[in-house]
CSV table of C-alpha atoms and ligand atoms in Angstrom, one decimal:
chain,number,residue,atom,x,y,z
Z,1,MET,CA,115.5,69.8,132.8
Z,2,GLY,CA,114.5,66.9,130.8
Z,3,LYS,CA,116.6,65.3,127.9
Z,4,LYS,CA,115.3,66.1,124.5
Z,5,ILE,CA,114.7,63.7,121.9
Z,6,VAL,CA,114.3,64.5,118.4
Z,7,ILE,CA,112.8,61.5,115.9
Z,8,ASP,CA,113.1,62.6,112.3
Z,9,PRO,CA,111.7,61.7,109.9
Z,10,VAL,CA,109.0,59.6,111.7
Z,11,THR,CA,106.3,59.2,109.0
Z,12,ARG,CA,106.5,56.1,106.3
Z,13,ILE,CA,105.0,58.1,103.7
Z,14,GLU,CA,103.2,61.3,103.2
Z,15,GLY,CA,104.9,64.2,104.3
Z,16,HIS,CA,107.6,65.2,106.6
Z,17,GLN,CA,106.9,64.9,110.4
Z,18,GLU,CA,109.3,65.5,113.2
Z,19,VAL,CA,108.3,64.7,116.8
Z,20,ILE,CA,110.4,66.2,119.7
Z,21,THR,CA,109.9,64.8,123.0
Z,22,THR,CA,111.2,65.9,126.5
Z,23,VAL,CA,111.8,62.7,128.6
Z,24,GLU,CA,112.3,62.6,132.6
Z,25,ASN,CA,112.8,59.5,134.5
Z,26,GLY,CA,112.0,57.2,131.5
Z,27,HIS,CA,108.9,58.8,130.5
Z,28,VAL,CA,107.7,61.4,128.0
Z,29,VAL,CA,106.8,64.8,129.8
Z,30,ASP,CA,106.3,66.8,126.8
Z,31,ALA,CA,106.1,66.3,123.1
Z,32,LYS,CA,106.1,68.6,120.1
Z,33,VAL,CA,104.8,67.4,116.6
Z,34,ARG,CA,106.2,69.4,113.8
Z,35,GLY,CA,104.9,69.5,110.3
Z,36,THR,CA,108.0,70.7,108.7
Z,37,MET,CA,107.0,71.7,105.0
Z,38,ALA,CA,105.0,74.2,103.5
Z,39,ARG,CA,102.0,73.6,101.0
Z,40,GLY,CA,99.9,76.2,100.0
Z,41,PHE,CA,96.8,75.1,98.5
Z,42,GLU,CA,94.4,77.4,100.1
Z,43,GLY,CA,96.6,80.4,98.9
Z,44,PHE,CA,96.7,79.5,95.2
Z,45,LEU,CA,93.1,78.3,94.9
Z,46,VAL,CA,92.2,82.1,95.4
Z,47,GLY,CA,91.6,83.9,91.9
Z,48,ARG,CA,90.8,80.5,90.2
Z,49,ARG,CA,87.6,79.6,88.7
Z,50,TRP,CA,85.1,77.5,91.3
Z,51,MET,CA,85.1,74.3,89.3
Z,52,ASP,CA,89.1,74.2,89.6
Z,53,ALA,CA,89.1,73.5,93.3
Z,54,THR,CA,87.6,70.0,92.9
Z,55,ILE,CA,90.7,68.9,90.6
Z,56,ALA,CA,93.2,70.8,92.3
Z,57,VAL,CA,92.5,69.6,95.9
Z,58,SER,CA,92.5,66.2,94.9
Z,59,ARG,CA,96.4,66.8,94.6
Z,60,VAL,CA,96.6,67.8,98.3
Z,61,CYS,CA,97.6,64.2,98.9
Z,62,GLY,CA,99.0,61.2,97.3
Z,63,VAL,CA,97.3,58.9,99.4
Z,64,CYS,CA,93.7,60.5,100.2
Z,65,TRP,CA,93.1,62.3,96.9
Z,66,HIS,CA,89.5,61.5,96.3
Z,67,VAL,CA,88.1,62.3,99.5
Z,68,HIS,CA,89.5,65.7,99.4
Z,69,ALA,CA,87.7,66.2,95.8
Z,70,GLU,CA,84.3,64.8,97.3
Z,71,ALA,CA,84.5,67.3,100.2
Z,72,ALA,CA,85.0,70.2,97.9
Z,73,ASN,CA,82.7,69.2,95.3
Z,74,LYS,CA,79.9,68.8,98.0
Z,75,ALA,CA,80.7,72.6,99.3
Z,76,LEU,CA,80.6,73.7,95.4
Z,77,GLU,CA,77.3,72.0,94.8
Z,78,LYS,CA,75.8,73.6,97.8
Z,79,THR,CA,76.6,77.3,96.9
Z,80,ALA,CA,75.7,76.2,93.1
Z,81,GLN,CA,72.6,75.1,94.5
Z,82,ILE,CA,72.5,72.1,92.4
Z,83,ILE,CA,70.7,69.2,93.7
Z,84,PRO,CA,72.6,65.9,92.6
Z,85,THR,CA,70.8,63.0,91.4
Z,86,ALA,CA,70.1,60.2,93.9
Z,87,ASN,CA,72.2,57.5,92.0
Z,88,GLY,CA,74.9,60.3,91.4
Z,89,ARG,CA,75.1,61.2,95.1
Z,90,LEU,CA,75.2,57.5,95.8
Z,91,MET,CA,78.0,56.6,93.4
Z,92,ARG,CA,80.0,59.4,94.6
Z,93,GLU,CA,79.7,58.0,98.3
Z,94,LEU,CA,80.5,54.6,96.9
Z,95,THR,CA,83.5,55.8,95.3
Z,96,VAL,CA,84.8,57.5,98.7
Z,97,ALA,CA,84.0,54.4,100.7
Z,98,THR,CA,86.1,52.2,98.3
Z,99,HIS,CA,88.9,54.7,98.7
Z,100,MET,CA,88.8,54.4,102.4
Z,101,ILE,CA,88.8,50.6,102.6
Z,102,ALA,CA,92.1,50.8,100.4
Z,103,ASP,CA,93.7,53.2,102.8
Z,104,HIS,CA,92.5,51.0,105.8
Z,105,ILE,CA,94.3,48.2,104.5
Z,106,LEU,CA,97.4,50.3,103.8
Z,107,HIS,CA,97.9,51.6,107.1
Z,108,THR,CA,97.1,48.2,109.0
Z,109,TYR,CA,99.7,46.4,107.0
Z,110,PHE,CA,102.2,49.1,105.7
Z,111,LEU,CA,102.0,52.1,107.9
Z,112,THR,CA,101.7,50.7,111.4
Z,113,GLY,CA,102.2,46.8,110.8
Z,114,PRO,CA,105.9,46.9,111.1
Z,115,ASP,CA,105.7,48.7,114.4
Z,116,TRP,CA,104.5,45.5,116.1
Z,117,PHE,CA,106.2,42.8,114.4
Z,118,ASP,CA,109.8,42.1,113.5
Z,119,VAL,CA,110.4,40.6,110.0
Z,120,MET,CA,113.5,38.9,111.1
Z,121,LYS,CA,111.7,36.6,113.6
Z,122,ALA,CA,110.6,34.6,110.7
Z,123,ALA,CA,114.3,34.5,109.4
Z,124,ASP,CA,114.4,30.9,109.3
Z,125,TYR,CA,111.2,30.4,107.8
Z,126,SER,CA,111.2,27.0,105.9
Z,127,GLY,CA,107.6,26.9,104.7
Z,128,SER,CA,106.6,27.2,100.8
Z,129,ASN,CA,105.6,30.8,100.5
Z,130,ALA,CA,107.7,32.0,97.8
Z,131,LYS,CA,107.0,35.4,98.6
Z,132,VAL,CA,107.9,35.5,102.0
Z,133,ARG,CA,111.0,33.4,101.4
Z,134,SER,CA,112.1,36.1,98.9
Z,135,VAL,CA,111.4,39.0,101.1
Z,136,ILE,CA,113.4,37.5,104.0
Z,137,ASN,CA,116.4,36.7,101.7
Z,138,ALA,CA,116.1,40.3,100.6
Z,139,VAL,CA,116.2,41.7,104.1
Z,140,LYS,CA,118.9,39.2,105.2
Z,141,ASN,CA,121.2,39.9,102.3
Z,142,ASN,CA,120.2,43.8,102.1
Z,143,THR,CA,119.4,43.5,98.4
Z,144,PHE,CA,117.5,46.6,98.4
Z,145,GLY,CA,120.0,48.5,100.6
Z,146,ILE,CA,117.3,48.3,103.3
Z,147,VAL,CA,118.8,48.8,106.6
Z,148,HIS,CA,117.1,46.2,109.0
Z,149,LYS,CA,117.0,48.4,112.3
Z,150,TYR,CA,114.1,48.4,114.5
Z,151,PRO,CA,113.8,50.7,117.6
Z,152,THR,CA,114.5,48.9,120.9
Z,153,GLY,CA,111.5,47.1,122.4
Z,154,ARG,CA,109.2,44.4,122.9
Z,155,TYR,CA,107.7,42.9,119.3
Z,156,ILE,CA,105.4,40.0,118.7
Z,157,GLU,CA,107.7,37.0,120.1
Z,158,ASP,CA,106.1,34.1,118.6
Z,159,LYS,CA,107.9,33.1,115.3
Z,160,LYS,CA,104.6,31.3,113.7
Z,161,THR,CA,102.6,34.7,114.3
Z,162,CYS,CA,105.6,36.7,112.4
Z,163,GLU,CA,105.6,34.3,109.8
Z,164,THR,CA,101.6,34.4,109.4
Z,165,LEU,CA,102.0,38.5,109.5
Z,166,LEU,CA,104.7,38.8,107.0
Z,167,ALA,CA,102.7,36.6,104.5
Z,168,HIS,CA,99.5,38.7,104.8
Z,169,TYR,CA,101.8,41.7,104.7
Z,170,LEU,CA,102.6,40.5,101.3
Z,171,ASP,CA,99.1,39.3,100.6
Z,172,ALA,CA,97.7,43.0,101.3
Z,173,LEU,CA,99.4,44.5,98.6
Z,174,GLY,CA,97.2,42.5,96.3
Z,175,TYR,CA,93.9,43.8,98.1
Z,176,ILE,CA,95.1,47.3,97.9
Z,177,GLN,CA,95.3,46.7,94.3
Z,178,LYS,CA,92.0,45.3,94.2
Z,179,SER,CA,90.4,48.1,96.1
Z,180,HIS,CA,92.0,50.7,93.6
Z,181,ASN,CA,90.5,48.6,91.0
Z,182,ALA,CA,87.2,49.3,92.8
Z,183,ILE,CA,87.8,53.2,92.9
Z,184,ALA,CA,88.4,53.2,89.1
Z,185,LEU,CA,85.2,51.0,88.6
Z,186,CYS,CA,83.3,53.6,90.4
Z,187,GLY,CA,85.4,56.7,89.3
Z,188,SER,CA,87.1,56.0,85.8
Z,189,LYS,CA,90.2,55.8,87.2
Z,190,ALA,CA,92.4,55.7,90.3
Z,191,PRO,CA,94.3,57.6,91.6
Z,192,HIS,CA,92.4,61.1,91.0
Z,193,PRO,CA,88.9,60.0,89.6
Z,194,HIS,CA,87.7,62.5,87.4
Z,195,SER,CA,84.0,61.3,87.2
Z,196,ILE,CA,83.2,63.8,90.3
Z,197,THR,CA,81.0,66.6,89.5
Z,198,PRO,CA,78.1,68.8,90.9
Z,199,ALA,CA,74.9,66.9,89.9
Z,200,GLY,CA,76.3,63.3,89.9
Z,201,VAL,CA,79.0,61.5,88.1
Z,202,THR,CA,80.1,61.3,84.6
Z,203,THR,CA,81.2,57.7,84.9
Z,204,ASP,CA,79.0,55.3,82.5
Z,205,ILE,CA,77.5,53.0,85.3
Z,206,THR,CA,76.1,49.7,84.2
Z,207,SER,CA,74.8,46.7,85.8
Z,208,GLU,CA,77.9,44.9,84.5
Z,209,LYS,CA,80.2,47.5,86.2
Z,210,LEU,CA,78.4,47.1,89.3
Z,211,ILE,CA,78.5,43.4,89.3
Z,212,ASN,CA,82.0,43.5,88.9
Z,213,LEU,CA,82.6,45.8,91.6
Z,214,SER,CA,80.6,43.9,94.1
Z,215,SER,CA,82.6,40.8,92.8
Z,216,THR,CA,86.0,42.9,93.4
Z,217,LEU,CA,84.7,44.2,97.0
Z,218,SER,CA,83.6,40.6,98.1
Z,219,GLN,CA,87.2,39.7,97.6
Z,220,VAL,CA,88.3,42.4,99.4
Z,221,ARG,CA,85.6,41.7,102.2
Z,222,GLY,CA,87.2,38.1,102.4
Z,223,PHE,CA,90.4,39.3,103.1
Z,224,VAL,CA,89.3,42.1,105.7
Z,225,GLU,CA,87.0,39.7,107.5
Z,226,GLY,CA,89.1,36.6,107.5
Z,227,THR,CA,92.7,38.1,107.9
Z,228,LEU,CA,93.2,41.8,108.5
Z,229,LEU,CA,90.8,41.8,111.4
Z,230,GLY,CA,92.3,38.6,112.8
Z,231,ASP,CA,95.7,40.3,112.5
Z,232,ALA,CA,94.6,43.4,114.3
Z,233,LEU,CA,93.3,41.1,117.1
Z,234,ALA,CA,96.4,39.1,117.2
Z,235,ILE,CA,98.3,42.4,117.6
Z,236,ALA,CA,96.0,43.7,120.4
Z,237,LYS,CA,96.4,40.5,122.2
Z,238,ASN,CA,100.1,40.7,122.1
Z,239,PHE,CA,100.1,44.5,123.5
Z,240,PRO,CA,97.1,44.8,125.9
Z,241,GLU,CA,99.0,47.5,127.5
Z,242,HIS,CA,98.5,49.8,124.6
Z,243,PHE,CA,94.7,50.2,125.5
Z,244,ASP,CA,96.2,52.4,128.2
Z,245,LEU,CA,98.8,54.1,126.3
Z,246,GLY,CA,98.2,57.0,123.9
Z,247,ASN,CA,95.3,58.6,125.3
Z,248,ALA,CA,94.6,61.8,123.5
Z,249,GLY,CA,92.2,63.1,126.2
Z,250,GLY,CA,89.0,61.7,125.0
Z,251,ASN,CA,87.4,64.5,123.1
Z,252,PHE,CA,86.0,63.3,119.6
Z,253,LEU,CA,84.6,64.7,116.6
Z,254,ALA,CA,82.9,63.0,113.7
Z,255,VAL,CA,80.7,64.5,110.5
Z,256,ASN,CA,78.0,63.0,108.8
Z,257,SER,CA,79.3,60.6,106.3
Z,258,CYS,CA,78.6,57.6,104.0
Z,259,TYR,CA,74.8,58.5,103.0
Z,260,GLN,CA,72.7,55.4,102.6
Z,261,PRO,CA,69.8,55.3,99.8
Z,262,ASP,CA,67.3,56.5,102.7
Z,263,GLU,CA,69.5,59.7,102.8
Z,264,THR,CA,70.5,59.2,106.3
Z,265,PRO,CA,74.3,59.0,107.0
Z,266,MET,CA,75.8,55.5,108.3
Z,267,PHE,CA,78.4,57.5,110.3
Z,268,LYS,CA,76.5,60.3,112.2
Z,269,ALA,CA,77.9,63.5,113.0
Z,270,GLY,CA,78.6,64.4,116.8
Z,271,VAL,CA,81.1,65.5,119.3
Z,272,ILE,CA,82.2,64.3,122.6
Z,273,MET,CA,83.7,66.6,124.9
Z,274,GLY,CA,84.5,66.0,128.5
Z,275,GLY,CA,82.5,62.7,128.2
Z,276,ARG,CA,79.3,64.4,127.1
Z,277,HIS,CA,77.8,63.9,123.7
Z,278,GLN,CA,77.1,67.2,121.8
Z,279,THR,CA,75.6,68.1,118.5
Z,280,LEU,CA,78.3,69.3,115.9
Z,281,SER,CA,78.1,72.8,115.0
Z,282,GLN,CA,80.4,74.6,112.5
Z,283,ASN,CA,80.3,77.7,114.5
Z,284,SER,CA,82.1,76.2,117.4
Z,285,ILE,CA,85.2,75.3,115.0
Z,286,THR,CA,88.1,77.6,115.0
Z,287,GLU,CA,91.6,77.4,113.9
Z,288,MET,CA,94.6,78.9,116.0
Z,289,THR,CA,98.0,79.8,114.5
Z,290,GLU,CA,99.5,80.8,117.7
Z,291,LYS,CA,102.2,78.1,117.3
Z,292,SER,CA,102.1,77.9,113.3
Z,293,TYR,CA,104.5,79.4,111.1
Z,294,TYR,CA,101.7,81.9,109.8
Z,295,THR,CA,101.0,85.8,110.5
Z,296,SER,CA,97.6,86.6,111.4
Z,297,SER,CA,96.9,87.8,107.9
Z,298,GLY,CA,98.0,83.8,106.6
Z,299,GLU,CA,101.5,84.9,105.3
Z,300,TYR,CA,104.3,82.3,105.9
Z,301,ASP,CA,106.4,83.4,108.6
Z,302,THR,CA,109.2,80.6,109.9
Z,303,ASP,CA,110.9,83.2,112.4
Z,304,LYS,CA,107.7,83.6,114.4
Z,305,PRO,CA,108.6,83.5,118.0
Z,306,GLY,CA,107.2,80.2,119.6
Z,307,ALA,CA,106.0,78.8,116.3
Z,308,TYR,CA,107.2,75.2,115.6
Z,309,THR,CA,105.2,73.9,112.8
Z,310,PHE,CA,103.3,74.6,109.6
Z,311,VAL,CA,100.1,72.6,110.9
Z,312,LYS,CA,97.3,74.7,112.5
Z,313,ALA,CA,95.1,74.2,115.4
Z,314,PRO,CA,91.7,73.6,114.9
Z,315,ARG,CA,89.7,73.5,118.1
Z,316,TYR,CA,86.0,73.0,119.0
Z,317,ASN,CA,85.0,75.6,121.4
Z,318,GLY,CA,88.5,76.0,122.2
Z,319,ASN,CA,89.0,72.5,123.0
Z,320,THR,CA,91.1,69.6,121.1
Z,321,ALA,CA,89.3,66.9,119.4
Z,322,GLU,CA,90.6,63.5,118.1
Z,323,VAL,CA,89.0,62.6,114.8
Z,324,GLY,CA,89.3,59.4,112.9
Z,325,PRO,CA,87.9,55.9,112.8
Z,326,LEU,CA,87.9,55.5,116.5
Z,327,ALA,CA,86.0,58.8,116.8
Z,328,ARG,CA,83.5,57.8,114.4
Z,329,LEU,CA,82.9,54.5,115.8
Z,330,VAL,CA,82.8,56.1,119.5
Z,331,VAL,CA,80.6,58.9,118.5
Z,332,ASN,CA,78.1,56.3,116.7
Z,333,LYS,CA,78.3,53.9,119.7
Z,334,ASP,CA,79.5,51.0,117.3
Z,335,LYS,CA,78.2,47.7,118.6
Z,336,ARG,CA,80.7,45.7,116.4
Z,337,PHE,CA,83.5,47.7,117.9
Z,338,ALA,CA,82.5,47.9,121.5
Z,339,ASP,CA,82.1,44.1,121.4
Z,340,ILE,CA,85.6,43.5,120.1
Z,341,VAL,CA,87.2,45.7,122.5
Z,342,SER,CA,85.3,44.2,125.5
Z,343,SER,CA,86.1,40.8,124.4
Z,344,LEU,CA,89.8,41.6,124.7
Z,345,GLY,CA,89.2,43.3,128.0
Z,346,GLY,CA,90.2,46.7,126.6
Z,347,ARG,CA,89.2,50.3,127.4
Z,348,LEU,CA,86.6,51.9,125.2
Z,349,GLY,CA,88.3,55.1,124.6
Z,350,SER,CA,91.2,57.0,123.2
Z,351,SER,CA,94.2,54.5,123.0
Z,352,ASN,CA,96.7,53.4,120.6
Z,353,MET,CA,95.0,49.8,120.4
Z,354,GLY,CA,91.8,51.4,120.0
Z,355,ARG,CA,92.7,53.4,117.1
Z,356,LEU,CA,94.3,50.2,115.3
Z,357,LEU,CA,91.2,48.1,115.9
Z,358,ALA,CA,89.1,50.9,114.6
Z,359,ARG,CA,90.5,51.0,111.4
Z,360,GLY,CA,89.8,47.0,110.9
Z,361,VAL,CA,86.4,47.2,112.3
Z,362,GLU,CA,85.4,50.4,110.1
Z,363,CYS,CA,86.8,48.6,107.1
Z,364,LEU,CA,84.4,46.0,107.4
Z,365,ASN,CA,81.6,48.2,108.2
Z,366,LEU,CA,82.7,50.3,105.0
Z,367,LEU,CA,82.5,47.1,103.0
Z,368,GLU,CA,78.9,46.2,104.3
Z,369,TYR,CA,77.9,49.6,103.3
Z,370,CYS,CA,79.3,49.5,99.9
Z,371,GLU,CA,77.3,46.1,99.3
Z,372,SER,CA,73.9,47.7,100.4
Z,373,VAL,CA,74.6,50.6,98.1
Z,374,ILE,CA,75.5,48.4,95.2
Z,375,ASP,CA,72.3,46.4,95.6
Z,376,HIS,CA,70.1,49.5,95.6
Z,377,LEU,CA,71.7,50.9,92.5
Z,378,LEU,CA,71.3,47.5,90.7
Z,379,LYS,CA,67.8,47.9,91.3
Z,380,ASN,CA,67.8,51.4,90.1
Z,381,ILE,CA,69.9,51.0,87.3
Z,382,ASN,CA,67.8,53.0,85.1
Z,383,GLU,CA,67.5,56.4,87.0
Z,384,PRO,CA,69.9,58.8,86.1
Z,385,PHE,CA,73.5,59.2,87.4
Z,386,ILE,CA,73.8,62.8,86.4
Z,387,LYS,CA,71.8,65.6,85.2
Z,388,ALA,CA,72.4,68.6,83.0
Z,389,TRP,CA,73.6,71.7,84.7
Z,390,ASN,CA,75.9,74.8,83.7
Z,391,PRO,CA,79.5,74.5,84.5
Z,392,ASN,CA,79.9,77.9,83.3
Z,393,GLN,CA,77.6,79.7,85.6
Z,394,ASP,CA,79.2,82.7,87.7
Z,395,ILE,CA,77.8,81.6,91.1
Z,396,THR,CA,78.2,83.8,94.1
Z,397,GLY,CA,78.2,82.4,97.7
Z,398,GLU,CA,80.0,80.1,100.5
Z,399,SER,CA,79.5,77.0,101.7
Z,400,TRP,CA,81.3,74.1,103.8
Z,401,GLY,CA,81.3,70.7,102.4
Z,402,HIS,CA,81.8,67.9,104.9
Z,403,GLY,CA,83.1,64.6,103.9
Z,404,ILE,CA,84.8,61.4,105.3
Z,405,ALA,CA,88.3,60.5,104.9
Z,406,ALA,CA,90.4,57.4,106.2
Z,407,ARG,CA,92.0,59.7,108.8
Z,408,GLY,CA,88.8,61.5,110.2
Z,409,ALA,CA,86.4,64.5,109.7
Z,410,LEU,CA,87.4,66.2,106.4
Z,411,MET,CA,85.7,69.8,105.9
Z,412,HIS,CA,86.3,72.1,103.1
Z,413,TYR,CA,85.0,75.9,102.8
Z,414,TYR,CA,84.8,78.1,99.7
Z,415,ARG,CA,83.5,81.5,99.5
Z,416,ILE,CA,83.2,82.5,95.5
Z,417,LYS,CA,82.3,85.7,93.8
Z,418,ASN,CA,81.2,86.0,90.4
Z,419,GLY,CA,82.5,82.4,89.7
Z,420,GLU,CA,86.1,83.3,91.1
Z,421,ILE,CA,87.2,81.5,94.4
Z,422,GLN,CA,87.8,84.4,97.0
Z,423,GLU,CA,88.9,82.3,99.9
Z,424,ALA,CA,89.3,78.6,100.7
Z,425,ASN,CA,89.9,76.9,103.9
Z,426,LEU,CA,90.3,73.3,104.4
Z,427,ILE,CA,90.2,71.6,107.9
Z,428,VAL,CA,91.9,68.3,107.6
Z,429,PRO,CA,91.8,65.2,109.8
Z,430,SER,CA,95.4,65.1,110.4
Z,431,THR,CA,95.4,68.9,111.0
Z,432,TRP,CA,93.1,68.2,114.3
Z,433,ASN,CA,95.2,65.3,115.2
Z,434,PHE,CA,98.7,66.7,114.7
Z,435,SER,CA,97.9,70.1,115.8
Z,436,PRO,CA,100.1,72.2,118.2
Z,437,LEU,CA,99.3,73.6,121.4
Z,438,GLY,CA,98.9,70.2,122.9
Z,439,GLY,CA,96.9,68.7,120.1
Z,440,PRO,CA,95.6,65.0,120.3
Z,441,ALA,CA,98.9,63.2,119.3
Z,442,GLU,CA,101.1,65.9,121.6
Z,443,ALA,CA,98.6,64.8,124.3
Z,444,ALA,CA,98.9,61.0,123.6
Z,445,MET,CA,102.5,61.1,124.1
Z,446,LYS,CA,102.7,62.4,127.4
Z,447,GLY,CA,103.8,59.6,130.0
Z,448,LEU,CA,104.9,57.2,127.4
Z,449,PRO,CA,107.6,54.9,128.6
Z,450,THR,CA,111.1,55.6,126.9
Z,451,THR,CA,112.9,52.8,128.2
Z,452,PHE,CA,113.1,48.9,127.6
Z,453,ARG,CA,115.2,46.7,129.6
Z,454,GLY,CA,117.4,49.7,131.0
Z,455,GLN,CA,118.0,51.0,127.2
Z,456,GLU,CA,116.3,54.2,125.7
Z,457,THR,CA,113.9,53.8,122.9
Z,458,ASN,CA,111.4,55.6,120.9
Z,459,LEU,CA,109.3,52.8,120.2
Z,460,GLU,CA,106.2,53.9,122.0
Z,461,VAL,CA,106.1,57.2,120.7
Z,462,ILE,CA,106.7,55.9,117.2
Z,463,ARG,CA,103.7,53.6,117.8
Z,464,THR,CA,101.5,56.4,119.1
Z,465,THR,CA,102.0,58.9,116.3
Z,466,HIS,CA,101.6,56.2,113.7
Z,467,SER,CA,98.3,55.0,115.3
Z,468,PHE,CA,96.8,58.3,114.1
Z,469,ASP,CA,97.9,57.4,110.7
Z,470,PRO,CA,99.6,60.6,110.0
Z,471,CYS,CA,99.5,62.5,106.8
Z,472,MET,CA,101.3,65.6,106.9
Z,473,ALA,CA,100.8,66.6,103.5
Z,474,CYS,CA,97.0,66.6,104.1
Z,475,SER,CA,97.5,68.3,107.6
Z,476,ILE,CA,99.5,71.4,106.2
Z,477,HIS,CA,97.8,71.4,102.6
L,501,NFE,NI1,96.7,62.7,103.0
L,501,NFE,FE1,93.7,62.7,104.4
L,501,NFE,C1,92.8,61.3,104.8
L,501,NFE,C2,92.6,63.8,104.3
L,501,NFE,S1,94.3,63.0,106.5
L,501,NFE,S2,95.7,61.2,103.9
L,501,NFE,O1,92.3,60.4,105.3
L,501,NFE,O2,91.7,64.5,104.4
L,501,NFE,O3,94.3,64.2,107.1
């Protein structure tokens, strides 16, 4: 009988996650990941007008708001049989891409960065960066009531590297702000752009706006190419063992996303199961609730025997699948990513380090994608970004909308009768990754070491759950 260790809370932002590990002989032998709050979006959408869904689902999450709006919009547009204008469709894709860029910077520096380097290694910093000095002083003096307590373990030792990472951590705030400016240029405001609609976008898109967007994103690209990727590589070089830790089983799933001017997706849909590439089929996806707090009719039941989470368990032909930037890059055989992993002597598969590097590489891919779309739109600026359509029509039908989100493949389903939503189903990235019944994150935790120099530690469990970039608000929705 192993020892049970509870880590709660474990997420830095976005919802409540608890991880319970069973530890034997210094290693995790079992892990349960719990989503401990109820949400209810799928329930309260029922009975509402179909056009309400896009606006409502943008509130599923405080981090990845816009991606939900876009997935919903795609599903509703399909049901209403509205074909958007080419420029309108591209503008929506661009808005999603800018959102993902902001999210990847956020994850790399703020949501997982402090798992790898200890701010206090830079405690005797004597350089001239005033921001670095003030943060170190604030931590030393506990100015904000921040308790500086890191889990036991090995962090980056080199003082100079820690000083550099801390300086970049602070710079990253400015680039997240720039990325949000880019979202607002595309979609009128951030968070929750309200420009998105069937048939296109309501934003007034001008050449001037696109040039401004291009210039903003080129500054972000400078940071991602020159700083973020270098920092991700520095972390990878310091922790080569993490190419072998956090293996979620090697099944991956991705949906078509980031459509290009020629209407082909930059990220193609696909599934890898047991090492074999397959075509993605919606009919192969089911959601199991055996270990989730729901009755068979979808009501809450927190007393259900054996249940331990509000997260459901999506499965592909009954199998778990990891989703996220790593899944997209592996399914699409991304050369840039494969070259980087190979230059580091790493394993090209499911791992903590694979997930960390994949976010950096995908961020650069997305910036290149944005440049090519902006270029195309500038050449076609006189084409319409929206066309007339009737929002008051009482549509009937059902559709899935697939979208990209920073944390993986996103699917929204709506069944509508006479303009009223009868059923809503969201299958969200963090639902795949943090599902019960031995889902990807639970599998990735098995075998992790739980001691460091004779002392018990949860550090590798924390690094592993963070490597999936958990969002419990989304996963439960
Ligand atoms: Ni709330 Fe989200 C992303 C979505 S996570 S962060 O990215 O969809 O599952």
